MMTF fields as JSON, N, C-alpha, C and O atoms, coordinates in Angstrom:
{
  "mmtfVersion": "1.0.0",
  "mmtfProducer": "UNKNOWN",
  "numBonds": 488,
  "numAtoms": 492,
  "numGroups": 123,
  "numChains": 1,
  "numModels": 1,
  "chainsPerModel": [1],
  "groupsPerChain": [123],
  "chainIdList": ["A"],
  "bondAtomList": [4, 2, 8, 6, 12, 10, 16, 14, 20, 18, 24, 22, 28, 26, 32, 30, 36, 34, 40, 38, 44, 42, 48, 46, 52, 50, 56, 54, 60, 58, 64, 62, 68, 66, 72, 70, 76, 74, 80, 78, 84, 82, 88, 86, 92, 90, 96, 94, 100, 98, 104, 102, 112, 110, 120, 118, 124, 122, 128, 126, 132, 130, 136, 134, 140, 138, 144, 142, 148, 146, 152, 150, 156, 154, 160, 158, 164, 162, 168, 166, 172, 170, 176, 174, 180, 178, 184, 182, 188, 186, 192, 190, 196, 194, 200, 198, 204, 202, 208, 206, 212, 210, 216, 214, 220, 218, 224, 222, 228, 226, 232, 230, 236, 234, 240, 238, 244, 242, 248, 246, 252, 250, 256, 254, 260, 258, 264, 262, 268, 266, 272, 270, 276, 274, 280, 278, 284, 282, 288, 286, 296, 294, 300, 298, 304, 302, 308, 306, 312, 310, 316, 314, 320, 318, 324, 322, 328, 326, 332, 330, 336, 334, 340, 338, 344, 342, 348, 346, 352, 350, 356, 354, 360, 358, 364, 362, 368, 366, 372, 370, 376, 374, 380, 378, 384, 382, 388, 386, 392, 390, 396, 394, 400, 398, 404, 402, 408, 406, 412, 410, 416, 414, 420, 418, 424, 422, 428, 426, 432, 430, 436, 434, 440, 438, 444, 442, 448, 446, 452, 450, 456, 454, 460, 458, 464, 462, 468, 466, 472, 470, 476, 474, 480, 478, 484, 482, 488, 486],
  "bondOrderList": [1, 1, 1, 1, 1, 1, 1, 1, 1, 1, 1, 1, 1, 1, 1, 1, 1, 1, 1, 1, 1, 1, 1, 1, 1, 1, 1, 1, 1, 1, 1, 1, 1, 1, 1, 1, 1, 1, 1, 1, 1, 1, 1, 1, 1, 1, 1, 1, 1, 1, 1, 1, 1, 1, 1, 1, 1, 1, 1, 1, 1, 1, 1, 1, 1, 1, 1, 1, 1, 1, 1, 1, 1, 1, 1, 1, 1, 1, 1, 1, 1, 1, 1, 1, 1, 1, 1, 1, 1, 1, 1, 1, 1, 1, 1, 1, 1, 1, 1, 1, 1, 1, 1, 1, 1, 1, 1, 1, 1, 1, 1, 1, 1, 1, 1, 1, 1, 1, 1],
  "groupList": [{"groupName": "MET", "atomNameList": ["N", "CA", "C", "O"], "elementList": ["N", "C", "C", "O"], "formalChargeList": [0, 0, 0, 0], "bondAtomList": [1, 0, 2, 1, 3, 2], "bondOrderList": [1, 1, 2], "singleLetterCode": "M", "chemCompType": "L-PEPTIDE LINKING"}, {"groupName": "VAL", "atomNameList": ["N", "CA", "C", "O"], "elementList": ["N", "C", "C", "O"], "formalChargeList": [0, 0, 0, 0], "bondAtomList": [1, 0, 2, 1, 3, 2], "bondOrderList": [1, 1, 2], "singleLetterCode": "V", "chemCompType": "L-PEPTIDE LINKING"}, {"groupName": "THR", "atomNameList": ["N", "CA", "C", "O"], "elementList": ["N", "C", "C", "O"], "formalChargeList": [0, 0, 0, 0], "bondAtomList": [1, 0, 2, 1, 3, 2], "bondOrderList": [1, 1, 2], "singleLetterCode": "T", "chemCompType": "L-PEPTIDE LINKING"}, {"groupName": "ARG", "atomNameList": ["N", "CA", "C", "O"], "elementList": ["N", "C", "C", "O"], "formalChargeList": [0, 0, 0, 0], "bondAtomList": [1, 0, 2, 1, 3, 2], "bondOrderList": [1, 1, 2], "singleLetterCode": "R", "chemCompType": "L-PEPTIDE LINKING"}, {"groupName": "ASN", "atomNameList": ["N", "CA", "C", "O"], "elementList": ["N", "C", "C", "O"], "formalChargeList": [0, 0, 0, 0], "bondAtomList": [1, 0, 2, 1, 3, 2], "bondOrderList": [1, 1, 2], "singleLetterCode": "N", "chemCompType": "L-PEPTIDE LINKING"}, {"groupName": "LYS", "atomNameList": ["N", "CA", "C", "O"], "elementList": ["N", "C", "C", "O"], "formalChargeList": [0, 0, 0, 0], "bondAtomList": [1, 0, 2, 1, 3, 2], "bondOrderList": [1, 1, 2], "singleLetterCode": "K", "chemCompType": "L-PEPTIDE LINKING"}, {"groupName": "PRO", "atomNameList": ["N", "CA", "C", "O"], "elementList": ["N", "C", "C", "O"], "formalChargeList": [0, 0, 0, 0], "bondAtomList": [1, 0, 2, 1, 3, 2], "bondOrderList": [1, 1, 2], "singleLetterCode": "P", "chemCompType": "L-PEPTIDE LINKING"}, {"groupName": "ILE", "atomNameList": ["N", "CA", "C", "O"], "elementList": ["N", "C", "C", "O"], "formalChargeList": [0, 0, 0, 0], "bondAtomList": [1, 0, 2, 1, 3, 2], "bondOrderList": [1, 1, 2], "singleLetterCode": "I", "chemCompType": "L-PEPTIDE LINKING"}, {"groupName": "LEU", "atomNameList": ["N", "CA", "C", "O"], "elementList": ["N", "C", "C", "O"], "formalChargeList": [0, 0, 0, 0], "bondAtomList": [1, 0, 2, 1, 3, 2], "bondOrderList": [1, 1, 2], "singleLetterCode": "L", "chemCompType": "L-PEPTIDE LINKING"}, {"groupName": "ALA", "atomNameList": ["N", "CA", "C", "O"], "elementList": ["N", "C", "C", "O"], "formalChargeList": [0, 0, 0, 0], "bondAtomList": [1, 0, 2, 1, 3, 2], "bondOrderList": [1, 1, 2], "singleLetterCode": "A", "chemCompType": "L-PEPTIDE LINKING"}, {"groupName": "SER", "atomNameList": ["N", "CA", "C", "O"], "elementList": ["N", "C", "C", "O"], "formalChargeList": [0, 0, 0, 0], "bondAtomList": [1, 0, 2, 1, 3, 2], "bondOrderList": [1, 1, 2], "singleLetterCode": "S", "chemCompType": "L-PEPTIDE LINKING"}, {"groupName": "GLY", "atomNameList": ["N", "CA", "C", "O"], "elementList": ["N", "C", "C", "O"], "formalChargeList": [0, 0, 0, 0], "bondAtomList": [1, 0, 2, 1, 3, 2], "bondOrderList": [1, 1, 2], "singleLetterCode": "G", "chemCompType": "PEPTIDE LINKING"}, {"groupName": "GLU", "atomNameList": ["N", "CA", "C", "O"], "elementList": ["N", "C", "C", "O"], "formalChargeList": [0, 0, 0, 0], "bondAtomList": [1, 0, 2, 1, 3, 2], "bondOrderList": [1, 1, 2], "singleLetterCode": "E", "chemCompType": "L-PEPTIDE LINKING"}, {"groupName": "TYR", "atomNameList": ["N", "CA", "C", "O"], "elementList": ["N", "C", "C", "O"], "formalChargeList": [0, 0, 0, 0], "bondAtomList": [1, 0, 2, 1, 3, 2], "bondOrderList": [1, 1, 2], "singleLetterCode": "Y", "chemCompType": "L-PEPTIDE LINKING"}, {"groupName": "GLN", "atomNameList": ["N", "CA", "C", "O"], "elementList": ["N", "C", "C", "O"], "formalChargeList": [0, 0, 0, 0], "bondAtomList": [1, 0, 2, 1, 3, 2], "bondOrderList": [1, 1, 2], "singleLetterCode": "Q", "chemCompType": "L-PEPTIDE LINKING"}, {"groupName": "CYS", "atomNameList": ["N", "CA", "C", "O"], "elementList": ["N", "C", "C", "O"], "formalChargeList": [0, 0, 0, 0], "bondAtomList": [1, 0, 2, 1, 3, 2], "bondOrderList": [1, 1, 2], "singleLetterCode": "C", "chemCompType": "L-PEPTIDE LINKING"}, {"groupName": "ASP", "atomNameList": ["N", "CA", "C", "O"], "elementList": ["N", "C", "C", "O"], "formalChargeList": [0, 0, 0, 0], "bondAtomList": [1, 0, 2, 1, 3, 2], "bondOrderList": [1, 1, 2], "singleLetterCode": "D", "chemCompType": "L-PEPTIDE LINKING"}, {"groupName": "PHE", "atomNameList": ["N", "CA", "C", "O"], "elementList": ["N", "C", "C", "O"], "formalChargeList": [0, 0, 0, 0], "bondAtomList": [1, 0, 2, 1, 3, 2], "bondOrderList": [1, 1, 2], "singleLetterCode": "F", "chemCompType": "L-PEPTIDE LINKING"}, {"groupName": "TRP", "atomNameList": ["N", "CA", "C", "O"], "elementList": ["N", "C", "C", "O"], "formalChargeList": [0, 0, 0, 0], "bondAtomList": [1, 0, 2, 1, 3, 2], "bondOrderList": [1, 1, 2], "singleLetterCode": "W", "chemCompType": "L-PEPTIDE LINKING"}],
  "groupTypeList": [0, 1, 2, 3, 2, 4, 5, 6, 7, 3, 7, 8, 2, 9, 10, 6, 6, 10, 4, 4, 6, 3, 7, 7, 9, 11, 8, 9, 11, 3, 0, 0, 12, 9, 0, 13, 14, 6, 11, 11, 1, 13, 2, 5, 15, 11, 1, 8, 8, 12, 12, 8, 8, 6, 14, 11, 9, 11, 14, 11, 16, 8, 17, 9, 1, 12, 16, 6, 3, 9, 6, 11, 8, 8, 9, 9, 0, 16, 11, 8, 4, 16, 3, 17, 11, 3, 3, 2, 1, 11, 7, 9, 9, 14, 11, 17, 11, 9, 3, 9, 17, 16, 2, 5, 3, 4, 14, 5, 10, 6, 9, 18, 2, 2, 3, 7, 11, 12, 7, 6, 7, 9, 3],
  "groupIdList": [1, 2, 3, 4, 5, 6, 7, 8, 9, 10, 11, 12, 13, 14, 15, 16, 17, 18, 19, 20, 21, 22, 23, 24, 25, 26, 27, 28, 29, 30, 31, 32, 33, 34, 35, 36, 37, 38, 39, 40, 41, 42, 43, 44, 45, 46, 47, 48, 49, 50, 51, 52, 53, 54, 55, 56, 57, 58, 59, 60, 61, 62, 63, 64, 65, 66, 67, 68, 69, 70, 71, 72, 73, 74, 75, 76, 77, 78, 79, 80, 81, 82, 83, 84, 85, 86, 87, 88, 89, 90, 91, 92, 93, 94, 95, 96, 97, 98, 99, 100, 101, 102, 103, 104, 105, 106, 107, 108, 109, 110, 111, 112, 113, 114, 115, 116, 117, 118, 119, 120, 121, 122, 123],
  "secStructList": [7, 3, 3, 3, 6, 6, 3, 3, 3, 7, 7, 7, 7, 7, 1, 1, 7, 7, 7, 7, 6, 6, 6, 6, 6, 6, 7, 7, 7, 7, 6, 6, 4, 4, 4, 7, 7, 1, 1, 7, 7, 7, 7, 7, 7, 7, 7, 7, 7, 7, 7, 7, 7, 1, 6, 6, 7, 1, 7, 7, 7, 6, 6, 7, 7, 7, 7, 6, 6, 6, 6, 6, 7, 7, 2, 2, 2, 2, 2, 2, 2, 2, 2, 2, 7, 1, 7, 1, 1, 7, 7, 6, 6, 1, 7, 7, 1, 7, 7, 6, 6, 1, 7, 7, 7, 6, 6, 7, 7, 4, 4, 4, 4, 6, 7, 1, 1, 1, 1, 7, 7, 7, 7],
  "xCoordList": [-6.535, -5.198, -4.252, -4.111, -3.3, -1.892, -1.038, -1.193, -0.099, 1.139, 2.77, 3.321, 3.333, 4.233, 5.111, 4.502, 6.751, 7.027, 6.75, 7.082, 6.186, 5.457, 4.925, 5.168, 4.17, 4.052, 2.273, 2.159, 1.047, -0.677, -0.774, -0.353, -1.651, -1.761, -3.636, -3.908, -4.561, -5.815, -6.553, -6.141, -7.458, -8.271, -9.178, -9.23, -10.101, -12.185, -12.038, -11.373, -13.262, -13.948, -15.584, -16.404, -15.927, -16.878, -18.203, -18.33, -18.542, -20.222, -21.273, -21.653, -21.648, -22.038, -20.778, -20.691, -20.167, -19.402, -19.782, -20.981, -19.037, -20.044, -18.848, -17.92, -18.767, -18.092, -18.565, -18.387, -19.166, -20.078, -18.783, -18.624, -17.719, -17.026, -17.838, -17.108, -18.9, -19.065, -18.951, -17.931, -19.725, -19.449, -17.913, -17.824, -16.599, -14.699, -14.793, -14.952, -14.731, -14.76, -14.66, -13.679, -16.215, -15.992, -15.583, -15.556, -15.296, -14.197, -13.466, -12.675, -11.966, -10.774, -11.133, -10.405, -12.163, -12.414, -12.511, -12.689, -13.113, -12.913, -11.832, -11.742, -10.743, -9.905, -8.784, -7.647, -8.69, -7.984, -8.406, -8.077, -9.496, -10.196, -9.049, -8.078, -9.521, -9.179, -6.942, -6.364, -6.233, -5.254, -4.444, -3.499, -5.562, -4.654, -5.034, -5.769, -3.86, -2.721, -2.503, -1.937, -3.021, -2.957, -1.389, -0.956, -1.072, 0.405, 0.885, 0.985, 1.081, 1.25, 1.516, 1.177, 2.182, 3.072, 2.104, 1.991, 1.287, 1.255, 1.01, 0.292, 1.515, 2.113, 0.845, -0.185, 1.033, -0.063, -0.015, 0.786, -1.829, -1.233, -2.184, -2.601, -2.247, -3.122, -4.238, -4.297, -5.056, -5.936, -5.579, -5.192, -5.531, -5.761, -6.962, -7.804, -7.056, -8.378, -7.972, -7.032, -8.578, -7.935, -9.221, -10.099, -9.443, -10.818, -11.652, -12.595, -11.656, -12.074, -12.672, -12.045, -14.092, -15.019, -15.82, -15.48, -16.662, -17.161, -18.023, -17.871, -19.449, -20.679, -22.369, -22.902, -22.77, -22.606, -22.389, -23.335, -21.416, -20.352, -20.423, -21.036, -19.695, -19.452, -20.426, -21.528, -20.004, -21.089, -21.423, -20.858, -22.737, -24.08, -23.745, -22.816, -24.353, -24.351, -26.362, -27.097, -26.525, -27.457, -28.356, -29.578, -27.534, -27.965, -27.759, -27.818, -27.356, -27.061, -27.795, -28.069, -28.418, -29.305, -28.932, -28.175, -29.284, -28.319, -28.948, -29.543, -28.844, -29.414, -29.671, -28.752, -30.937, -31.856, -31.496, -31.676, -31.059, -31.01, -29.953, -30.005, -28.741, -27.336, -26.765, -25.812, -27.826, -27.444, -27.895, -27.621, -28.498, -29.162, -28.026, -27.286, -27.954, -26.81, -25.707, -24.814, -24.481, -23.8, -23.838, -23.217, -24.965, -24.822, -25.23, -24.944, -25.722, -26.23, -24.791, -24.502, -23.946, -22.602, -21.691, -20.74, -21.565, -21.157, -21.463, -20.581, -22.818, -23.264, -22.603, -21.967, -22.688, -22.364, -21.342, -21.245, -19.745, -18.166, -17.868, -17.053, -18.852, -19.242, -19.043, -18.105, -19.997, -21.022, -19.442, -18.644, -19.512, -18.582, -17.178, -16.813, -16.2, -14.966, -15.124, -15.781, -14.222, -13.364, -13.687, -13.853, -13.815, -14.35, -14.846, -14.473, -15.571, -16.867, -17.156, -16.507, -18.414, -18.064, -17.691, -17.197, -18.015, -16.963, -17.786, -18.807, -16.518, -17.402, -15.818, -14.652, -17.005, -16.375, -15.074, -14.296, -14.925, -13.79, -13.138, -12.181, -12.691, -11.807, -11.264, -11.036, -11.051, -10.904, -11.394, -12.187, -11.492, -11.336, -10.422, -9.459, -10.199, -9.028, -7.879, -7.893, -6.356, -5.075, -4.803, -4.888, -4.103, -4.332, -2.629, -2.134, -2.309, -0.603, -0.568, 0.306, -1.525, -1.47, -1.211, -1.257, -0.896, -1.087, 0.482, 1.304, 0.658, 2.325, 3.032, 2.424, 4.455, 5.285, 6.495, 7.004, 6.426, 6.621, 8.08, 9.155, 8.079, 9.58, 10.993, 12.044, 10.885, 12.389, 12.053, 12.588, 11.528, 10.449, 11.292, 10.89, 12.105, 13.087, 11.393, 10.274, 12.235, 10.55, 10.201, 9.146, 11.709, 11.285, 11.253, 11.704, 10.963, 10.822, 9.542, 9.348, 9.078, 8.295, 8.578, 8.215, 9.477, 10.514, 11.291, 11.662, 12.502, 14.008, 13.754, 13.204, 14.453, 14.509, 15.209, 15.053, 16.51, 17.75, 17.28, 17.744, 15.85, 15.448, 13.978, 13.263, 13.974, 12.416, 13.557, 14.596, 12.327, 12.355, 13.065, 12.786, 13.873, 13.995, 13.995, 14.645, 13.027, 12.983, 13.7, 14.21, 14.373, 14.964, 15.136, 15.665],
  "yCoordList": [-18.765, -17.487, -18.262, -19.243, -17.427, -18.36, -16.754, -15.534, -17.828, -17.279, -17.457, -18.542, -16.246, -16.023, -15.063, -13.995, -14.881, -14.822, -13.935, -12.823, -14.763, -14.788, -12.655, -11.772, -12.747, -11.589, -12.078, -12.261, -12.17, -12.516, -11.754, -10.616, -12.811, -12.219, -12.411, -13.611, -11.768, -11.91, -12.447, -12.096, -13.16, -13.303, -13.783, -14.945, -12.809, -13.866, -13.106, -12.107, -14.222, -14.67, -13.834, -14.113, -12.745, -12.406, -14.185, -15.127, -13.919, -14.851, -14.104, -13.273, -14.135, -14.523, -13.762, -12.577, -14.713, -13.938, -12.788, -12.667, -11.534, -9.838, -9.44, -9.704, -8.626, -7.539, -5.959, -4.914, -5.969, -4.517, -3.951, -4.459, -2.724, -2.281, -1.79, -0.819, -1.575, -1.656, -3.162, -3.494, -3.634, -4.472, -5.145, -5.872, -4.696, -5.065, -4.321, -4.75, -2.81, -1.867, -2.37, -2.315, -2.942, -3.341, -4.918, -5.289, -5.395, -6.676, -6.473, -7.331, -4.981, -4.725, -3.641, -3.364, -3.398, -2.55, -2.655, -1.656, -5.108, -5.934, -6.066, -5.952, -6.407, -7.157, -5.528, -5.917, -4.705, -3.405, -4.306, -5.442, -3.234, -3.825, -4.799, -4.438, -6.075, -7.265, -7.013, -7.527, -6.411, -6.163, -5.183, -5.314, -4.238, -3.373, -3.938, -4.839, -2.628, -2.822, -1.096, -0.292, -0.841, 0.445, 1.348, 1.445, 1.662, 2.629, 1.599, 0.474, 1.486, 0.279, 1.453, 2.607, 1.044, 2.537, 1.65, 0.475, 2.172, 1.394, 1.993, 2.985, 1.473, 1.843, 1.428, 0.9, 1.691, 1.261, -0.337, -1.101, -0.623, -1.845, -2.28, -1.526, -3.742, -3.964, -5.268, -5.817, -5.303, -6.142, -6.998, -6.542, -8.49, -9.192, -9.547, -9.595, -9.774, -10.731, -12.386, -12.333, -13.305, -14.269, -15.251, -14.967, -15.649, -16.304, -15.945, -16.71, -14.974, -13.997, -14.837, -15.652, -14.651, -15.431, -14.61, -13.438, -14.685, -13.93, -13.969, -14.792, -12.982, -12.58, -13.428, -13.514, -13.895, -15.661, -16.769, -17.498, -17.032, -18.297, -18.808, -19.875, -18.258, -18.749, -19.171, -18.638, -20.085, -20.143, -19.733, -19.003, -20.051, -19.132, -19.331, -20.069, -18.806, -19.465, -19.222, -18.257, -20.641, -20.853, -19.897, -19.754, -19.35, -18.296, -17.153, -16.71, -16.439, -14.699, -14.327, -14.79, -13.257, -12.275, -11.063, -10.173, -11.072, -9.679, -8.707, -9.014, -7.26, -6.18, -6.1, -6.127, -6.007, -6.11, -4.521, -4.133, -3.769, -2.145, -1.302, -0.193, -2.549, -2.771, -2.476, -1.799, -3.34, -2.89, -1.342, -0.389, -1.608, 0.152, 1.163, 1.873, 1.175, 1.786, 2.296, 2.794, 0.104, 0.688, 1.724, 2.72, 0.843, 1.325, 2.741, 3.593, 3.202, 5.287, 5.963, 7.137, 5.01, 5.727, 5.536, 6.307, 4.528, 3.796, 5.413, 5.942, 5.767, 6.77, 8.172, 8.8, 8.658, 9.585, 10.04, 11.119, 8.681, 8.893, 9.074, 9.663, 8.346, 8.3, 9.75, 10.33, 10.124, 11.509, 12.644, 13.127, 12.688, 13.633, 13.464, 14.207, 12.498, 11.593, 11.037, 10.886, 10.812, 9.221, 9.896, 11.116, 9.009, 9.567, 10.704, 11.783, 10.518, 12.694, 11.511, 11.542, 10.326, 9.638, 8.566, 8.131, 7.885, 7.02, 6.536, 6.928, 5.283, 4.661, 6.092, 6.393, 6.492, 6.9, 6.92, 7.746, 5.424, 4.899, 5.202, 4.468, 6.0, 5.616, 7.138, 7.392, 7.933, 9.395, 10.34, 9.585, 11.274, 12.845, 13.49, 13.322, 14.198, 15.932, 14.78, 13.572, 16.156, 14.806, 14.396, 14.543, 13.3, 11.793, 11.044, 9.921, 12.219, 11.661, 10.321, 9.991, 9.305, 7.552, 7.063, 5.849, 7.948, 6.936, 6.948, 7.358, 6.038, 5.055, 6.163, 6.932, 6.517, 7.486, 6.598, 5.493, 8.459, 7.162, 8.273, 7.741, 8.644, 9.876, 9.185, 9.731, 8.008, 7.553, 6.135, 5.034, 6.459, 4.679, 4.314, 4.841, 3.656, 3.147, 3.177, 2.668, 4.212, 4.225, 2.037, 1.408, 1.524, 0.393, -0.779, -1.915, -0.539, -0.849, -2.597, -3.443, -2.161, -3.454, -5.348, -6.522, -4.292, -4.928, -5.215, -5.902, -5.006, -5.377, -5.951, -5.63, -7.196, -7.183, -7.523, -8.047, -6.264, -5.854, -4.946, -4.676, -4.301, -2.468, -2.34, -1.378, -4.062, -4.43, -4.111, -4.624, -2.687, -2.517, -4.174, -5.372, -3.426, -4.304, -3.593, -2.594, -4.409, -4.082, -4.328, -5.382, -3.449, -3.156, -3.239, -2.321],
  "zCoordList": [17.611, 17.123, 17.368, 18.099, 16.319, 16.038, 16.314, 16.375, 16.41, 16.967, 16.479, 16.294, 16.336, 15.623, 15.98, 16.042, 16.358, 17.059, 18.599, 19.011, 19.001, 20.231, 20.412, 21.235, 19.149, 19.298, 18.318, 17.107, 19.487, 18.51, 17.54, 17.334, 16.663, 14.908, 15.29, 15.258, 15.533, 15.669, 14.099, 12.993, 14.3, 13.722, 13.082, 12.676, 12.907, 12.358, 11.188, 10.915, 10.205, 10.026, 9.999, 10.873, 8.833, 8.587, 8.385, 7.603, 9.047, 9.407, 8.997, 9.821, 8.338, 6.797, 5.256, 4.936, 4.759, 3.833, 3.805, 4.055, 3.522, 2.817, 2.659, 3.424, 1.432, 0.969, 1.715, 1.089, 3.085, 2.995, 3.935, 5.045, 3.395, 4.612, 5.525, 5.725, 6.411, 7.165, 8.134, 8.738, 8.12, 8.076, 8.604, 9.593, 7.626, 7.736, 8.551, 9.694, 8.299, 9.142, 10.789, 11.531, 11.111, 12.078, 13.325, 14.499, 11.597, 12.069, 13.263, 13.655, 11.766, 11.873, 13.549, 14.502, 13.319, 14.98, 16.14, 16.837, 16.262, 16.954, 17.76, 18.983, 16.65, 16.29, 16.993, 16.728, 17.381, 18.035, 18.949, 19.289, 19.367, 20.614, 21.455, 22.121, 21.175, 21.852, 21.85, 22.807, 20.985, 20.493, 22.052, 22.831, 21.774, 22.745, 23.959, 24.363, 24.642, 25.734, 26.109, 25.369, 27.247, 27.697, 28.286, 29.434, 27.544, 28.073, 26.398, 26.888, 25.432, 24.204, 23.317, 23.579, 22.193, 21.461, 20.627, 20.975, 19.393, 18.137, 16.516, 16.392, 15.511, 14.772, 13.702, 14.121, 12.505, 11.246, 11.375, 11.914, 10.279, 10.7, 9.043, 8.164, 9.164, 7.352, 8.186, 9.287, 6.772, 6.859, 6.089, 5.013, 6.227, 5.092, 4.993, 5.889, 4.034, 3.642, 2.515, 1.722, 2.613, 1.988, 1.476, 2.291, 1.109, 0.455, -0.148, -0.348, -0.551, -1.556, -2.444, -3.122, -2.483, -3.061, -4.225, -4.066, -5.244, -6.18, -5.371, -4.469, -5.358, -4.42, -4.934, -6.04, -3.664, -2.911, -3.469, -3.766, -3.661, -3.558, -2.763, -2.819, -1.216, -0.105, 0.967, 1.1, 1.675, 2.791, 3.399, 4.215, 3.289, 3.909, 5.541, 5.867, 6.3, 8.356, 8.043, 7.831, 8.178, 8.865, 9.817, 9.77, 10.593, 11.519, 12.0, 13.147, 10.407, 10.359, 9.759, 8.652, 10.355, 9.527, 8.595, 8.984, 7.823, 6.632, 7.416, 8.449, 6.902, 7.542, 5.842, 5.024, 5.546, 3.983, 3.593, 2.438, 4.463, 4.578, 3.7, 3.169, 3.796, 3.069, 1.72, 1.334, 1.032, -0.867, -1.147, -1.876, -0.413, -1.038, -0.226, -0.907, 1.033, 1.534, 0.945, 1.632, 1.102, -0.197, -1.631, -2.005, -2.183, -3.906, -3.357, -4.198, -2.388, -2.58, -2.184, -2.417, -1.545, -0.827, -1.887, -1.756, -3.285, -4.042, -5.362, -6.039, -5.328, -6.506, -5.989, -6.836, -4.818, -4.546, -4.959, -5.545, -4.509, -4.392, -6.695, -7.404, -6.903, -8.379, -8.671, -9.219, -8.242, -8.417, -8.142, -8.944, -7.165, -6.588, -6.15, -5.239, -6.704, -6.02, -4.839, -3.809, -5.473, -3.989, -2.828, -2.814, -1.602, -0.513, -0.728, -0.267, -1.329, -0.486, 0.814, 1.859, 0.487, 1.93, 1.667, 0.627, 3.024, 3.641, 5.228, 5.795, 5.608, 6.935, 7.634, 7.378, 8.62, 9.935, 9.747, 9.269, 10.399, 11.455, 10.447, 10.693, 8.892, 8.687, 8.641, 7.458, 9.224, 9.87, 8.901, 8.337, 8.379, 7.602, 7.211, 7.959, 6.361, 6.222, 6.342, 6.107, 7.056, 6.335, 7.085, 8.304, 5.912, 6.683, 7.499, 7.594, 7.859, 8.856, 9.245, 10.046, 8.737, 9.125, 7.957, 7.762, 6.994, 5.984, 5.973, 6.793, 4.102, 4.529, 4.13, 3.386, 4.512, 4.106, 2.707, 2.517, 1.802, 0.391, 0.423, 0.145, 0.507, -0.097, 0.006, -0.328, 0.473, 0.443, -0.847, -0.979, -1.211, -1.698, -3.304, -4.341, -3.291, -4.833, -6.069, -6.005, -7.2, -7.785, -8.153, -8.069, -8.554, -8.861, -7.692, -7.838, -7.146, -5.279, -4.814, -3.94, -6.125, -6.372, -7.5, -7.584, -8.077, -9.723, -9.625, -10.576, -8.282, -7.874, -6.735, -5.682, -7.322, -5.937, -4.154, -3.052, -5.572, -4.386, -3.448, -2.34, -4.288, -3.916, -2.722, -2.441, -2.147, -1.962, -0.22, 0.196, 0.486, 2.12, 2.897, 2.946, 3.278, 4.571, 5.995, 6.305, 6.881, 8.539, 8.88, 8.5, 9.986, 11.334, 11.874, 12.501]
}
């Protein structure tokens, strides 16, 4: 655990390295459970992925057992989304329907990523 301004930042590592969204969503859920405090007020958060490598290039884990069905399931999900449109099939933890938790962009400048003076500042 790394701390910055007395707020814990949870760090988990996928072992073995994985590009499986089910595993990534599971790790994010475990992180949220570890940080949850009853009665707390929560807002959106993000997941930072570091040390990204091409598939098969990461250090393996001698004791990890990968799900042999995962590649077929992910290929089927990708095929359905390609055929019927984005977000036709997804991970249940993502939710569905109107997404009230999406980023509010109604006050964003069109140049907020290209002009240093227009970068939003949290206060």
